[in-house]
Coordinates of C-alpha atoms in Angstrom, one line a residue:
M6 CA 35.7 -2.1 14.0
A7 CA 35.5 -5.5 15.5
S8 CA 31.3 -5.0 15.6
S9 CA 29.3 -3.2 13.0
V10 CA 27.5 -2.6 16.3
V11 CA 29.0 -0.8 18.6
K12 CA 27.1 1.3 22.3
M13 CA 27.1 4.6 22.7
V14 CA 28.3 6.6 25.3
V15 CA 28.9 9.9 25.2
V16 CA 30.6 11.0 28.8
C17 CA 30.0 14.7 29.1
A18 CA 32.8 16.1 32.0
L19 CA 31.5 19.4 32.2
W20 CA 28.2 18.7 34.2
G21 CA 29.4 15.0 35.9
F22 CA 28.0 11.9 34.1
V23 CA 27.1 9.7 30.9
F24 CA 24.0 9.5 28.7
V25 CA 23.7 5.9 27.2
L26 CA 22.3 7.0 23.9
P27 CA 19.0 5.0 23.2
S28 CA 19.6 1.5 21.9
W29 CA 17.2 2.8 18.6
A30 CA 20.8 5.0 17.9
V31 CA 23.0 1.6 16.8
V32 CA 20.7 -0.8 15.9
D33 CA 21.8 -1.1 11.7
R34 CA 19.6 -3.1 10.1
S35 CA 22.1 -3.7 6.9
V36 CA 24.2 -6.7 10.1
L37 CA 20.6 -8.7 9.9
K38 CA 21.1 -11.6 6.6
I39 CA 18.0 -14.4 6.6
G40 CA 20.2 -17.8 8.2
M41 CA 21.9 -15.6 11.7
S42 CA 21.6 -17.8 13.7
L43 CA 20.3 -15.5 17.7
P44 CA 23.8 -15.4 19.1
E45 CA 25.2 -14.0 16.1
V46 CA 22.3 -11.5 16.6
V47 CA 22.1 -10.5 20.5
Q48 CA 25.8 -10.2 19.6
S49 CA 25.1 -7.3 16.8
F50 CA 23.3 -6.2 19.3
G51 CA 23.0 -6.9 22.9
L52 CA 20.4 -8.1 24.4
P53 CA 16.4 -7.6 23.1
D54 CA 14.5 -5.8 24.7
S55 CA 11.3 -8.4 24.7
I56 CA 10.8 -12.2 23.8
E57 CA 7.9 -13.3 21.9
W58 CA 6.6 -17.2 20.7
V59 CA 4.1 -17.7 17.9
N60 CA 2.6 -20.5 16.8
F61 CA 2.5 -20.6 13.1
Q62 CA 0.7 -23.2 11.4
G63 CA 2.1 -25.4 14.4
Q64 CA 5.8 -24.7 14.4
A65 CA 7.5 -22.1 16.9
I66 CA 8.6 -18.9 15.9
L67 CA 10.7 -16.6 18.6
F68 CA 9.9 -13.1 17.5
V69 CA 13.0 -10.5 20.0
F70 CA 12.0 -7.0 19.6
F71 CA 14.4 -4.5 19.9
E72 CA 13.4 -0.3 20.4
T73 CA 13.8 1.9 18.1
A74 CA 13.2 4.4 15.9
D75 CA 10.9 3.3 12.9
Q76 CA 12.7 3.1 9.0
G77 CA 10.3 2.3 6.2
F78 CA 8.4 3.6 3.6
F79 CA 6.3 6.4 5.5
Q80 CA 8.7 5.8 8.5
G81 CA 6.1 3.7 10.4
G82 CA 2.3 5.8 8.4
P83 CA -0.4 4.3 7.8
F84 CA 1.3 2.4 4.2
G85 CA 4.5 1.3 5.6
G86 CA 8.0 1.4 8.2
D87 CA 9.6 -1.8 9.1
T88 CA 8.7 -1.0 13.6
I89 CA 5.6 -1.9 15.1
T90 CA 4.2 -0.6 18.4
R91 CA 4.0 -3.6 21.6
D92 CA 1.4 -2.3 23.9
N93 CA 3.7 -0.1 26.5
G94 CA 3.4 2.5 23.7
R95 CA 7.1 1.9 22.1
T96 CA 8.8 1.0 18.6
A97 CA 10.3 -2.3 18.2
L98 CA 11.6 -4.2 15.1
P99 CA 10.5 -7.9 15.4
L100 CA 13.3 -10.7 14.2
G101 CA 11.8 -13.7 13.8
F102 CA 14.0 -17.1 14.5
M103 CA 12.4 -20.6 13.4
T104 CA 14.8 -23.3 13.7
D105 CA 17.7 -21.1 15.8
Q106 CA 17.9 -19.2 12.2
L107 CA 16.5 -15.3 11.0
A108 CA 13.9 -15.9 9.5
G109 CA 12.3 -12.5 8.9
W110 CA 12.0 -9.1 10.8
G111 CA 9.6 -6.7 10.6
K112 CA 6.4 -5.4 10.5
R113 CA 5.3 -7.1 7.3
F114 CA 7.3 -10.1 8.5
Y115 CA 5.8 -10.1 12.4
F116 CA 1.8 -9.8 10.9
Q117 CA 2.3 -12.6 8.4
L118 CA 3.0 -15.1 10.8
K119 CA 1.3 -13.5 14.3
P120 CA -2.4 -15.3 14.5
S121 CA -4.8 -12.9 14.8
E122 CA -6.4 -12.3 18.4

């Protein structure tokens, strides 16, 4: 495969409809590498579900969010996981970009850089 992430479409001929698997079914975190550009991330994962600008000590950080199932220590329990719960109640993986390069991802990285409100 040219891309490690492939949008999966299952065609159910018996019922005559197309079912698109949720985006979390194809988010492969092993593809993420520090220093990736935003276009490389979009090529790997598609368009993000949402974005947010954060001011961290005078530097603009762009966070992009991909809705996904939680992965990590106790799958998002109080001790870990790598996703955050958005206002809409869905879990999303935050990816942070500084000067057009991926600087980090996950819940811990996001909350380290986001000022408390």
